[in-house]
Tab-separated table of C-alpha atoms and ligand atoms in Angstrom:
chain	number	residue	atom	x	y	z
A	176	MET	CA	15.230	-99.730	-164.976
A	177	LEU	CA	18.576	-100.317	-163.553
A	178	GLU	CA	19.123	-103.240	-162.140
A	179	ALA	CA	19.603	-103.598	-158.239
A	180	PHE	CA	23.005	-101.957	-156.787
A	181	ASP	CA	25.099	-101.620	-153.887
A	182	PHE	CA	25.980	-97.994	-153.322
A	183	VAL	CA	28.911	-97.384	-150.652
A	184	ILE	CA	29.116	-93.817	-149.279
A	185	PHE	CA	32.662	-93.238	-147.769
A	186	GLY	CA	32.059	-89.990	-145.721
A	187	GLY	CA	28.474	-91.163	-145.413
A	188	ALA	CA	27.665	-88.740	-142.335
A	189	GLY	CA	29.312	-85.875	-144.201
A	190	ASP	CA	27.738	-82.447	-144.940
A	191	LEU	CA	27.443	-83.589	-148.826
A	192	ALA	CA	25.917	-86.854	-147.948
A	193	LEU	CA	23.187	-85.174	-145.651
A	194	ARG	CA	22.851	-82.218	-147.879
A	195	LYS	CA	22.958	-83.752	-151.588
A	196	LEU	CA	23.322	-87.494	-151.625
A	197	ILE	CA	20.972	-89.139	-149.527
A	198	PRO	CA	18.046	-86.751	-150.326
A	199	GLY	CA	19.241	-87.759	-153.992
A	200	LEU	CA	18.577	-91.178	-153.431
A	201	TYR	CA	15.629	-90.531	-151.703
A	202	ARG	CA	14.079	-88.860	-154.646
A	203	ALA	CA	15.489	-91.743	-157.001
A	204	HIS	CA	13.525	-93.988	-154.726
A	205	ARG	CA	10.722	-92.226	-154.495
A	206	GLU	CA	10.240	-91.667	-158.238
A	207	GLY	CA	10.799	-96.093	-158.789
A	208	SER	CA	14.212	-95.579	-159.813
A	209	LEU	CA	15.841	-97.796	-157.281
A	210	ALA	CA	15.019	-101.661	-157.788
A	211	ALA	CA	14.384	-103.712	-155.422
A	212	GLY	CA	17.070	-105.016	-153.419
A	213	SER	CA	19.284	-101.976	-154.086
A	214	ARG	CA	21.283	-101.039	-150.939
A	215	ILE	CA	22.419	-97.706	-149.603
A	216	ILE	CA	25.842	-98.252	-147.299
A	217	PRO	CA	26.985	-94.937	-145.684
A	218	THR	CA	29.943	-95.056	-143.696
A	219	CYS	CA	30.298	-93.631	-140.168
A	220	ARG	CA	33.518	-92.752	-138.392
A	221	ASN	CA	32.283	-94.206	-134.978
A	222	THR	CA	29.471	-97.016	-133.760
A	223	GLN	CA	27.368	-94.005	-131.916
A	224	MET	CA	26.913	-92.520	-135.401
A	225	VAL	CA	25.773	-95.664	-137.029
A	226	ALA	CA	23.300	-96.155	-134.265
A	227	GLU	CA	21.870	-92.045	-134.698
A	228	TYR	CA	22.274	-92.518	-138.634
A	229	LYS	CA	18.899	-93.030	-139.705
A	230	ASP	CA	17.174	-90.478	-137.586
A	231	LYS	CA	20.052	-87.759	-138.286
A	232	VAL	CA	19.640	-88.037	-142.258
A	233	ARG	CA	15.628	-87.961	-141.824
A	234	ASP	CA	16.146	-84.742	-140.338
A	235	ALA	CA	18.427	-83.562	-142.971
A	236	ALA	CA	16.235	-84.943	-145.397
A	237	GLU	CA	13.294	-82.951	-144.210
A	238	LYS	CA	15.428	-80.066	-144.012
A	239	HIS	CA	16.848	-80.453	-147.362
A	240	LEU	CA	13.890	-81.615	-149.554
A	241	ASN	CA	11.215	-79.466	-150.970
A	242	SER	CA	8.234	-79.435	-148.630
A	243	ASP	CA	6.027	-81.520	-150.663
A	244	GLU	CA	8.491	-84.015	-151.420
A	245	PHE	CA	9.201	-85.269	-148.199
A	246	ASP	CA	6.624	-87.968	-147.420
A	247	ALA	CA	7.068	-89.871	-143.862
A	248	ALA	CA	5.481	-93.241	-145.646
A	249	ALA	CA	7.948	-92.959	-148.763
A	250	TRP	CA	10.995	-92.101	-146.183
A	251	ASP	CA	10.287	-95.243	-144.225
A	252	ALA	CA	10.215	-97.345	-147.184
A	253	PHE	CA	13.201	-95.622	-148.681
A	254	SER	CA	14.897	-95.936	-145.122
A	255	LYS	CA	14.950	-99.766	-145.218
A	256	CYS	CA	17.212	-99.521	-148.190
A	257	LEU	CA	20.084	-97.719	-145.832
A	258	PHE	CA	22.752	-99.887	-144.235
A	259	PRO	CA	25.074	-97.271	-142.327
A	260	VAL	CA	28.070	-99.052	-141.031
A	261	PHE	CA	31.229	-98.268	-138.962
A	262	VAL	CA	34.501	-97.907	-141.023
A	263	ASP	CA	37.778	-96.145	-140.384
A	264	ILE	CA	38.879	-95.565	-143.673
A	265	GLY	CA	42.309	-95.104	-142.884
A	266	THR	CA	42.878	-98.217	-140.711
A	267	LYS	CA	42.391	-101.591	-142.455
A	268	ASP	CA	40.575	-103.737	-139.426
A	269	GLU	CA	37.528	-105.847	-138.971
A	270	HIS	CA	35.260	-102.989	-139.745
A	271	TRP	CA	36.398	-103.466	-143.501
A	272	ASP	CA	35.844	-107.125	-143.426
A	273	ALA	CA	32.316	-106.607	-142.054
A	274	LEU	CA	31.876	-104.233	-144.993
A	275	ALA	CA	33.022	-106.848	-147.287
A	276	GLN	CA	30.864	-109.342	-145.766
A	277	LEU	CA	27.858	-107.039	-146.520
A	278	LEU	CA	28.560	-106.370	-149.775
A	279	ASN	CA	29.387	-110.024	-150.708
A	280	SER	CA	26.322	-111.285	-148.884
A	281	GLY	CA	23.852	-109.137	-151.105
A	282	GLY	CA	24.098	-110.633	-154.530
A	283	ASN	CA	24.163	-107.032	-156.027
A	284	SER	CA	27.055	-107.184	-159.022
A	285	GLN	CA	26.542	-103.429	-159.509
A	286	ARG	CA	28.817	-101.577	-157.137
A	287	VAL	CA	29.539	-97.961	-156.298
A	288	PHE	CA	32.018	-96.410	-154.184
A	289	TYR	CA	31.253	-92.799	-153.949
A	290	LEU	CA	34.172	-91.290	-151.930
A	291	SER	CA	32.537	-88.172	-150.405
A	292	THR	CA	35.840	-87.754	-148.541
A	293	PRO	CA	38.716	-85.201	-148.899
A	294	PRO	CA	40.945	-86.467	-151.551
A	295	SER	CA	43.901	-86.879	-149.193
A	296	VAL	CA	42.214	-90.271	-148.319
A	297	PHE	CA	41.151	-91.201	-151.632
A	298	SER	CA	44.200	-93.385	-152.340
A	299	ILE	CA	44.003	-95.186	-148.884
A	300	CYS	CA	40.532	-95.928	-149.585
A	301	CYS	CA	41.115	-97.595	-152.760
A	302	LYS	CA	44.140	-99.641	-151.228
A	303	HIS	CA	41.813	-100.862	-148.337
A	304	LEU	CA	39.065	-101.409	-151.090
A	305	HIS	CA	41.462	-103.697	-153.059
A	306	GLU	CA	43.056	-105.277	-150.232
A	307	THR	CA	39.473	-106.324	-149.174
A	308	GLY	CA	38.988	-107.713	-152.556
A	309	LEU	CA	36.008	-105.536	-152.932
A	310	ILE	CA	36.597	-104.055	-156.270
A	311	THR	CA	35.013	-106.201	-159.047
A	312	ALA	CA	34.840	-106.141	-162.434
A	313	THR	CA	31.279	-104.247	-162.507
A	314	SER	CA	32.660	-101.431	-159.343
A	315	ARG	CA	33.021	-98.057	-160.167
A	316	VAL	CA	34.451	-95.334	-157.949
A	317	VAL	CA	32.849	-91.954	-157.999
A	318	VAL	CA	35.225	-88.760	-157.085
A	319	GLU	CA	34.297	-85.530	-156.130
A	320	LYS	CA	36.156	-82.045	-156.744
A	321	PRO	CA	38.981	-80.509	-155.666
A	322	LEU	CA	40.971	-83.165	-158.032
A	323	GLY	CA	44.273	-81.540	-157.368
A	324	TYR	CA	45.187	-77.795	-156.694
A	325	ASP	CA	46.998	-77.702	-159.923
A	326	ALA	CA	48.033	-79.869	-162.727
A	327	LYS	CA	50.746	-81.584	-160.559
A	328	THR	CA	48.546	-82.505	-157.519
A	329	ALA	CA	45.471	-83.767	-160.043
A	330	GLU	CA	48.104	-85.736	-161.858
A	331	GLU	CA	49.152	-87.464	-158.386
A	332	ILE	CA	45.345	-87.976	-157.010
A	333	ASN	CA	44.502	-89.547	-160.324
A	334	SER	CA	47.416	-91.732	-160.590
A	335	GLN	CA	46.663	-92.702	-157.053
A	336	ILE	CA	43.415	-94.157	-157.985
A	337	ALA	CA	44.469	-95.518	-161.302
A	338	GLU	CA	46.247	-98.335	-159.127
A	339	TYR	CA	43.354	-99.533	-158.077
A	340	PHE	CA	40.571	-98.773	-160.732
A	341	SER	CA	40.805	-98.713	-164.813
A	342	GLU	CA	39.628	-95.262	-166.159
A	343	ASP	CA	36.349	-96.181	-167.435
A	344	ALA	CA	35.503	-97.153	-163.702
A	345	ILE	CA	36.434	-93.813	-162.388
A	346	PHE	CA	33.755	-91.332	-162.440
A	347	ARG	CA	34.768	-87.848	-161.673
A	348	ILE	CA	32.034	-85.551	-160.634
A	349	ASP	CA	31.267	-81.935	-161.934
A	350	HIS	CA	27.789	-81.370	-160.678
A	351	TYR	CA	26.787	-78.683	-162.983
A	352	LEU	CA	26.584	-81.169	-165.615
A	353	GLY	CA	24.167	-83.318	-164.037
A	354	LYS	CA	22.009	-79.839	-164.020
A	355	GLU	CA	18.982	-80.441	-166.642
A	356	THR	CA	19.380	-77.261	-168.455
A	357	VAL	CA	22.998	-78.180	-168.975
A	358	GLN	CA	22.076	-81.354	-170.778
A	359	ASN	CA	19.575	-79.729	-172.311
A	360	LEU	CA	22.032	-77.385	-173.923
A	361	LEU	CA	23.273	-80.421	-175.692
A	362	ALA	CA	19.749	-81.223	-176.844
A	363	LEU	CA	19.267	-77.418	-177.882
A	364	ARG	CA	22.390	-77.983	-180.246
A	365	PHE	CA	22.343	-81.345	-181.410
A	366	ALA	CA	18.936	-81.773	-181.851
A	367	ASN	CA	17.562	-78.652	-183.455
A	368	GLY	CA	18.718	-77.810	-186.616
A	369	MET	CA	17.874	-74.030	-186.230
A	370	PHE	CA	20.334	-73.478	-183.731
A	371	GLU	CA	23.533	-75.614	-184.804
A	372	HIS	CA	23.573	-73.484	-188.117
A	373	LEU	CA	23.573	-70.465	-186.219
A	374	TRP	CA	26.908	-71.200	-183.680
A	375	ASP	CA	29.964	-70.218	-184.974
A	376	ALA	CA	31.823	-67.136	-185.444
A	377	LYS	CA	30.108	-66.110	-188.296
A	378	SER	CA	26.979	-65.566	-186.183
A	379	ILE	CA	27.939	-65.082	-183.047
A	380	ASP	CA	29.412	-61.842	-181.670
A	381	HIS	CA	30.264	-63.154	-178.161
A	382	VAL	CA	29.431	-65.789	-175.326
A	383	GLN	CA	28.934	-64.765	-171.348
A	384	ILE	CA	28.995	-67.639	-169.122
A	385	SER	CA	28.211	-66.693	-165.195
A	386	ILE	CA	27.782	-67.943	-161.839
A	387	SER	CA	26.830	-65.737	-159.403
A	388	GLU	CA	26.714	-66.905	-155.749
A	389	THR	CA	25.249	-64.702	-152.907
A	390	VAL	CA	26.702	-66.910	-150.187
A	391	GLY	CA	29.954	-66.347	-148.496
A	392	LEU	CA	32.368	-68.558	-146.886
A	393	GLU	CA	30.021	-70.950	-145.569
A	394	GLY	CA	32.254	-72.505	-142.839
A	395	ARG	CA	34.413	-73.455	-145.691
A	396	ALA	CA	37.235	-71.016	-144.825
A	397	SER	CA	40.369	-73.383	-144.935
A	398	PHE	CA	39.030	-75.130	-148.101
A	399	TYR	CA	38.192	-71.969	-149.818
A	400	ASP	CA	41.264	-69.560	-148.751
A	401	GLY	CA	43.370	-72.593	-150.474
A	402	ALA	CA	41.605	-72.611	-153.193
A	403	GLY	CA	39.743	-69.609	-154.574
A	404	ALA	CA	37.276	-69.083	-157.178
A	405	LEU	CA	39.284	-69.812	-160.256
A	406	ARG	CA	40.217	-73.076	-158.466
A	407	ASP	CA	36.958	-73.873	-157.291
A	408	MET	CA	34.302	-72.875	-159.912
A	409	VAL	CA	36.154	-71.757	-163.118
A	410	GLN	CA	38.606	-74.729	-163.483
A	411	ASN	CA	35.620	-77.717	-163.337
A	412	HIS	CA	32.161	-76.045	-163.368
A	413	ILE	CA	33.005	-72.977	-166.063
A	414	LEU	CA	35.286	-74.687	-168.241
A	415	GLN	CA	32.545	-77.570	-168.669
A	416	LEU	CA	29.648	-75.321	-169.455
A	417	LEU	CA	32.224	-73.413	-171.794
A	418	CYS	CA	33.157	-77.077	-173.483
A	419	LEU	CA	29.608	-77.911	-173.884
A	420	VAL	CA	28.503	-74.665	-175.589
A	421	ALA	CA	31.749	-74.773	-177.592
A	422	MET	CA	32.129	-78.622	-178.791
A	423	GLU	CA	31.911	-79.930	-182.173
A	424	SER	CA	28.768	-82.550	-182.542
A	425	PRO	CA	30.092	-85.821	-181.454
A	426	ASN	CA	29.189	-88.253	-184.433
A	427	LYS	CA	27.415	-90.598	-181.396
A	428	MET	CA	26.040	-89.515	-177.643
A	429	THR	CA	28.257	-91.959	-176.191
A	430	ALA	CA	30.480	-91.273	-173.009
A	431	ASP	CA	33.867	-91.504	-175.302
A	432	ARG	CA	32.735	-89.194	-178.060
A	433	ILE	CA	31.129	-86.408	-176.130
A	434	ARG	CA	34.571	-86.257	-173.958
A	435	ALA	CA	36.825	-86.500	-176.780
A	436	GLU	CA	34.865	-83.519	-177.993
A	437	LYS	CA	34.831	-81.382	-174.782
A	438	LEU	CA	38.725	-82.221	-174.847
A	439	LYS	CA	39.226	-80.895	-178.017
A	440	VAL	CA	37.565	-77.516	-176.898
A	441	LEU	CA	39.835	-76.991	-173.357
A	442	GLU	CA	43.079	-78.131	-175.886
A	443	SER	CA	42.161	-75.100	-178.097
A	444	LEU	CA	41.730	-72.449	-175.180
A	445	ARG	CA	44.111	-69.841	-176.158
A	446	PRO	CA	46.940	-69.876	-173.389
A	447	LEU	CA	46.865	-67.152	-170.876
A	448	ASN	CA	50.092	-66.209	-169.215
A	449	GLY	CA	52.394	-63.028	-168.244
A	450	ASN	CA	51.206	-60.094	-169.399
A	451	THR	CA	47.896	-61.239	-171.128
A	452	VAL	CA	46.705	-62.415	-168.022
A	453	LYS	CA	46.734	-58.997	-166.421
A	454	TYR	CA	44.687	-57.567	-169.578
A	455	ASN	CA	42.162	-60.526	-169.701
A	456	THR	CA	41.340	-61.541	-166.342
A	457	VAL	CA	40.025	-59.692	-163.351
A	458	ARG	CA	40.385	-60.816	-159.918
A	459	GLY	CA	38.059	-59.469	-156.988
A	460	GLN	CA	37.464	-60.066	-153.249
A	461	TYR	CA	34.495	-59.018	-151.298
A	462	VAL	CA	34.596	-56.306	-148.822
A	463	ALA	CA	31.920	-55.530	-146.015
A	464	GLY	CA	28.513	-54.804	-147.882
A	465	GLU	CA	25.033	-55.038	-147.775
A	466	MET	CA	22.780	-58.201	-148.877
A	467	GLY	CA	19.230	-58.121	-148.593
A	468	GLY	CA	18.839	-55.118	-146.154
A	469	LYS	CA	21.559	-56.198	-143.896
A	470	ALA	CA	25.066	-55.773	-143.222
A	471	VAL	CA	27.610	-58.418	-144.109
A	472	PRO	CA	31.361	-58.826	-143.030
A	473	GLY	CA	34.189	-58.765	-145.907
A	474	TYR	CA	35.638	-61.739	-147.027
A	475	LEU	CA	39.066	-61.135	-144.709
A	476	ASP	CA	36.660	-60.470	-141.444
A	477	GLU	CA	34.821	-63.847	-142.277
A	478	LEU	CA	38.129	-65.201	-142.603
A	479	GLY	CA	39.820	-63.812	-139.598
A	480	GLN	CA	43.500	-63.033	-141.418
A	481	ALA	CA	44.731	-61.298	-144.338
A	482	SER	CA	44.581	-62.941	-148.038
A	483	ASN	CA	45.134	-62.566	-151.402
A	484	THR	CA	42.354	-65.201	-152.659
A	485	GLU	CA	40.116	-64.223	-155.026
A	486	THR	CA	36.278	-64.580	-154.430
A	487	PHE	CA	35.136	-63.145	-157.919
A	488	VAL	CA	37.245	-63.642	-161.115
A	489	ALA	CA	36.267	-62.577	-164.907
A	490	ILE	CA	37.908	-63.812	-167.720
A	491	ARG	CA	37.836	-62.924	-171.571
A	492	ALA	CA	38.848	-66.073	-173.289
A	493	TYR	CA	39.149	-66.922	-176.612
A	494	ILE	CA	38.980	-70.796	-178.538
A	495	ASP	CA	41.712	-71.032	-181.364
A	496	ASN	CA	39.595	-72.900	-183.837
A	497	SER	CA	37.510	-72.104	-187.052
A	498	ARG	CA	34.370	-72.600	-185.545
A	499	TRP	CA	35.255	-70.004	-182.746
A	500	ALA	CA	37.992	-67.750	-184.073
A	501	ASN	CA	38.357	-64.520	-182.372
A	502	VAL	CA	34.808	-64.609	-180.458
A	503	PRO	CA	35.124	-63.793	-177.038
A	504	PHE	CA	34.171	-65.851	-174.474
A	505	TYR	CA	33.612	-63.851	-171.087
A	506	LEU	CA	33.527	-65.911	-168.051
A	507	ARG	CA	32.595	-64.785	-164.668
A	508	THR	CA	31.717	-66.020	-161.067
A	509	GLY	CA	31.862	-64.438	-157.790
A	510	LYS	CA	30.331	-65.165	-154.051
A	511	ARG	CA	28.676	-62.558	-152.267
A	512	MET	CA	27.243	-60.984	-155.205
A	513	LYS	CA	24.107	-59.074	-155.703
A	514	GLN	CA	21.971	-62.346	-156.802
A	515	ARG	CA	21.909	-65.644	-157.227
A	516	PHE	CA	22.122	-66.901	-160.709
A	517	ALA	CA	23.680	-69.060	-163.407
A	518	GLU	CA	23.197	-68.556	-167.250
A	519	ILE	CA	24.876	-68.738	-170.455
A	520	VAL	CA	24.212	-66.128	-172.839
A	521	ILE	CA	24.824	-66.538	-176.736
A	522	GLN	CA	24.689	-63.043	-178.433
A	523	TYR	CA	24.306	-62.753	-181.742
A	524	LYS	CA	25.994	-60.266	-184.413
A	525	ASP	CA	23.806	-57.405	-185.206
A	526	VAL	CA	22.228	-57.443	-188.862
A	527	ALA	CA	24.459	-56.555	-191.337
A	528	HIS	CA	22.554	-53.728	-193.067
A	529	ARG	CA	20.160	-51.762	-190.691
A	530	VAL	CA	17.258	-51.242	-192.933
A	531	TYR	CA	15.127	-49.360	-190.651
A	532	PRO	CA	15.969	-45.601	-189.683
A	533	GLU	CA	17.066	-44.586	-186.536
A	534	SER	CA	13.923	-43.139	-185.341
A	535	ALA	CA	12.503	-46.551	-185.659
A	536	GLY	CA	14.412	-47.194	-182.462
A	537	MET	CA	17.188	-49.087	-181.384
A	538	ALA	CA	18.622	-52.180	-182.878
A	539	THR	CA	18.910	-54.496	-180.303
A	540	PRO	CA	21.185	-57.908	-181.146
A	541	ASN	CA	19.506	-61.289	-180.591
A	542	ARG	CA	20.380	-63.152	-177.682
A	543	LEU	CA	19.684	-66.559	-176.633
A	544	ILE	CA	19.697	-66.976	-172.702
A	545	ILE	CA	20.161	-70.396	-170.900
A	546	ARG	CA	19.296	-69.986	-167.484
A	547	LEU	CA	20.299	-72.854	-165.123
A	548	GLN	CA	19.574	-71.117	-162.032
A	549	PRO	CA	17.794	-70.357	-159.730
A	550	GLU	CA	14.674	-71.307	-162.509
A	551	GLU	CA	15.809	-73.314	-165.662
A	552	SER	CA	14.764	-71.471	-168.872
A	553	ILE	CA	15.707	-70.790	-172.370
A	554	LYS	CA	14.729	-67.396	-173.776
A	555	ILE	CA	15.510	-65.593	-176.768
A	556	ILE	CA	15.987	-61.800	-177.251
A	557	MET	CA	13.945	-60.735	-180.155
A	558	VAL	CA	13.325	-57.693	-182.021
A	559	SER	CA	9.777	-56.930	-182.722
A	560	LYS	CA	7.569	-54.098	-184.150
A	561	ASP	CA	5.742	-52.200	-181.343
A	562	LEU	CA	2.341	-53.696	-181.491
A	563	GLU	CA	1.109	-50.671	-179.592
A	564	LYS	CA	2.266	-47.974	-181.693
A	565	HIS	CA	1.081	-46.823	-185.169
A	566	GLU	CA	3.979	-45.904	-186.318
A	567	THR	CA	7.058	-48.499	-187.110
A	568	HIS	CA	8.805	-48.315	-183.734
A	569	LEU	CA	11.295	-51.647	-182.608
A	570	ARG	CA	11.907	-53.086	-179.389
A	571	PRO	CA	13.197	-55.901	-177.597
A	572	VAL	CA	10.908	-58.652	-176.633
A	573	VAL	CA	11.630	-62.285	-175.051
A	574	LEU	CA	10.389	-65.424	-176.219
A	575	ASN	CA	10.226	-67.560	-172.814
A	576	LEU	CA	10.327	-71.137	-172.504
A	577	ASN	CA	10.359	-71.721	-168.722
A	578	PHE	CA	10.951	-75.435	-167.967
A	579	ALA	CA	8.739	-75.111	-164.774
A	580	ASP	CA	5.502	-74.363	-166.697
A	581	THR	CA	6.172	-77.667	-169.343
A	582	TYR	CA	7.069	-79.761	-166.884
A	583	LYS	CA	5.198	-79.459	-163.813
A	584	ASP	CA	6.200	-80.721	-160.408
A	585	PHE	CA	9.268	-81.885	-161.841
A	586	TYR	CA	12.167	-81.217	-159.395
A	587	SER	CA	15.814	-81.495	-161.267
A	588	ASP	CA	18.288	-82.942	-158.646
A	589	ALA	CA	21.733	-82.994	-160.428
A	590	TYR	CA	23.133	-85.428	-157.594
A	591	LYS	CA	20.444	-88.058	-158.210
A	592	ARG	CA	20.846	-87.882	-162.029
A	593	LEU	CA	24.786	-88.277	-161.761
A	594	MET	CA	24.512	-91.023	-158.853
A	595	LEU	CA	21.751	-93.260	-161.127
A	596	ASP	CA	24.485	-92.570	-164.213
A	597	ALA	CA	27.295	-94.179	-162.139
A	598	ALA	CA	25.209	-96.940	-161.047
A	599	ALA	CA	24.336	-97.687	-164.696
A	600	GLY	CA	28.111	-97.437	-165.753
A	601	ASP	CA	27.249	-94.416	-168.141
A	602	ALA	CA	30.224	-91.602	-167.779
A	603	SER	CA	28.907	-89.638	-170.652
A	604	LEU	CA	28.390	-86.636	-167.478
A	605	PHE	CA	31.599	-87.272	-165.942
A	606	ILE	CA	34.827	-85.639	-166.727
A	607	HIS	CA	37.812	-87.724	-168.555
A	608	ARG	CA	41.354	-87.457	-166.900
A	609	ALA	CA	42.679	-86.357	-169.521
A	610	GLU	CA	40.045	-82.959	-169.233
A	611	VAL	CA	41.227	-82.442	-165.663
A	612	ASP	CA	44.743	-82.469	-166.855
A	613	ALA	CA	44.086	-80.181	-169.820
A	614	ALA	CA	41.908	-77.747	-167.970
A	615	TRP	CA	44.720	-77.336	-165.138
A	616	ALA	CA	47.112	-76.815	-168.311
A	617	TRP	CA	45.165	-73.598	-168.795
A	618	ILE	CA	44.484	-72.423	-165.183
A	619	ASP	CA	47.888	-73.142	-163.862
A	620	PRO	CA	49.740	-70.262	-165.899
A	621	ILE	CA	46.821	-67.661	-164.790
A	622	ILE	CA	47.520	-68.539	-161.589
A	623	GLU	CA	51.271	-68.066	-161.675
A	624	ALA	CA	50.643	-64.692	-162.995
A	625	TRP	CA	48.584	-63.814	-160.461
A	626	GLN	CA	51.661	-64.134	-158.186
A	627	ARG	CA	52.538	-60.652	-159.563
A	628	PRO	CA	52.172	-57.917	-157.083
A	629	GLU	CA	50.166	-56.093	-159.775
A	630	ASN	CA	47.664	-58.739	-159.976
A	631	LYS	CA	46.182	-58.732	-156.496
A	632	PRO	CA	42.661	-58.550	-156.012
A	633	HIS	CA	40.524	-55.731	-156.633
A	634	GLY	CA	37.791	-54.842	-153.406
A	635	TYR	CA	34.093	-55.236	-154.441
A	636	MET	CA	31.233	-54.591	-152.038
A	637	ALA	CA	29.493	-57.604	-150.575
A	638	GLY	CA	25.613	-57.435	-152.696
A	639	SER	CA	27.224	-55.861	-155.676
A	640	TRP	CA	28.053	-56.892	-159.337
A	641	GLY	CA	31.685	-57.446	-158.465
A	642	PRO	CA	34.616	-55.207	-159.109
A	643	GLN	CA	34.514	-52.310	-161.329
A	644	ALA	CA	37.345	-53.524	-163.216
A	645	SER	CA	34.892	-56.292	-164.543
A	646	ALA	CA	32.572	-53.981	-165.968
A	647	GLN	CA	35.710	-52.224	-167.432
A	648	LEU	CA	36.732	-55.364	-169.080
A	649	MET	CA	33.637	-55.636	-171.008
A	650	ALA	CA	33.566	-51.606	-171.732
A	651	SER	CA	37.082	-52.021	-173.232
A	652	ASP	CA	35.747	-54.128	-175.512
A	653	ARG	CA	31.990	-51.778	-176.113
A	654	ARG	CA	30.236	-54.881	-174.292
A	655	ARG	CA	28.505	-55.115	-170.939
A	656	TRP	CA	27.692	-57.985	-168.800
A	657	PHE	CA	24.320	-59.048	-169.766
A	658	SER	CA	21.314	-57.704	-167.750
A	659	ILE	CA	17.728	-58.584	-169.046
A	660	ASP	CA	16.357	-55.739	-167.447
A	661	GLU	CA	18.700	-53.481	-169.038
A	662	VAL	CA	18.344	-54.618	-172.686
A	663	LEU	CA	14.518	-54.547	-172.404
A	664	SER	CA	14.634	-50.611	-171.156
A	665	GLY	CA	17.380	-49.827	-173.972
A	666	ALA	CA	19.971	-48.960	-171.234
A	667	ASP	CA	22.554	-51.370	-172.709
A	668	GLN	CA	22.865	-49.194	-175.532
A	669	GLU	CA	24.053	-46.281	-173.450
A	670	TRP	CA	27.659	-45.412	-173.411
B	873	BG6	C1	30.764	-76.004	-155.557
B	873	BG6	C2	31.780	-74.800	-155.060
B	873	BG6	O1	31.773	-76.854	-156.541
B	873	BG6	O2	29.760	-75.744	-156.096
B	873	BG6	C3	31.153	-74.192	-154.260
B	873	BG6	O3	32.714	-75.347	-154.358
B	873	BG6	C4	29.954	-73.357	-154.785
B	873	BG6	O4	31.608	-72.833	-153.505
B	873	BG6	C5	28.875	-74.557	-155.346
B	873	BG6	O5	29.077	-72.984	-153.903
B	873	BG6	C6	27.772	-73.946	-156.289
B	873	BG6	O6	26.759	-74.762	-156.579
B	873	BG6	P1	25.652	-74.422	-157.251
B	873	BG6	O7	24.989	-75.872	-157.642
B	873	BG6	O8	25.053	-74.337	-155.893
B	873	BG6	O9	25.596	-73.582	-158.062
């Protein structure tokens, strides 16, 4: 059990706090993970917000928690841990002193400062924390993406925070690392001998990592248009997933060892630049289409102005080390896609020699499918004899491990997990500064090459699987984006 801590959320009434942070802390409280005496201290921008805070977060929690999770009595008990305060982050005035008094009066030595704010105020917030004497030896700061716009701006942000906090007290969140199946990927690889022996270029044909979203701009136009899918999803979430798939085994499951192995993967990514960007990447932008039977506007209509920002990206990447020599990693993400899902597909090589005649049916390669959402599952596609037929006929079948069946009534919540880890000082699932730098070092030249006129985004209909060029990227390697229905029906063998 964690010892009691103080958890200060700057931007405590913001969207992230209301949708994810407070509900996550409520879950932690409900499952008994908040020691008695722990305090959650959300900061608000004025006194009226402070007065209304508890009602507001209660309404938000009812909306964002699953219906069977919200319990009025449990909420009332949790709400006693909430101490909203008025702090203007940019102005060092008596409200900062009041915050200091509150923190110093509680007797909790563990402190977390969660900066749920735009990065533009990280520096001033850290400075004021320092000047108020709030940064103790057992204080940590948690920061959210976007950590910069490119390598240079990321470096600036990281340097500003580093003026006040040492690297081991800086917790850079990537909420994908808090998803249970993502952590399970490490268990799958490093606690199951059978997979780790089949985890390299000798056995694996290629890897696909897809995060497909149905949402569009969601009222985040100004942020999103300045970022685009590559910065918003690939630089962080997708590259982190790639690291976990590709990294070598750390000799211990400690933050330092895990992060050192991930860093080696990022540093081994084959650089893409100039002409190789055109051949290995696809940019897309959605145009008006249909989602779930309803017409939806295109990106530019939602935005209300011209833009070349991509809402879809597909990349063929390589990791230049001996484990992964010439194994393509196909990365893909997009908004306003046909379905919401995130999954990693490891496709194995075909059998070396086909002993069955063609008349026995198709030979389908094995795939290991790690599904992160909407459901969390691990599936293996195997080939089996069709039991319903007398003659030998082969067909693909699915071995399915659905976590919802094994762990009933379990809601995984990435933010809850990561907030508790930050409170415990465990940085294993947080990103080291060197990883941020290495990720940008790979991304920046792609963005630069995209400035060329021939690399404008391709249009794709909202509600589709992205631009045609994305299917062509795979087809040029005689491969397809994975679809379980296609594989089971044999359509993946058609050309
Ligand atoms: C965020 C991106 O980091 O991740 C959003 O900024 C995206 O654009 C979101 O929608 C996706 O997260 P999840 O957990 O819903 O897949």
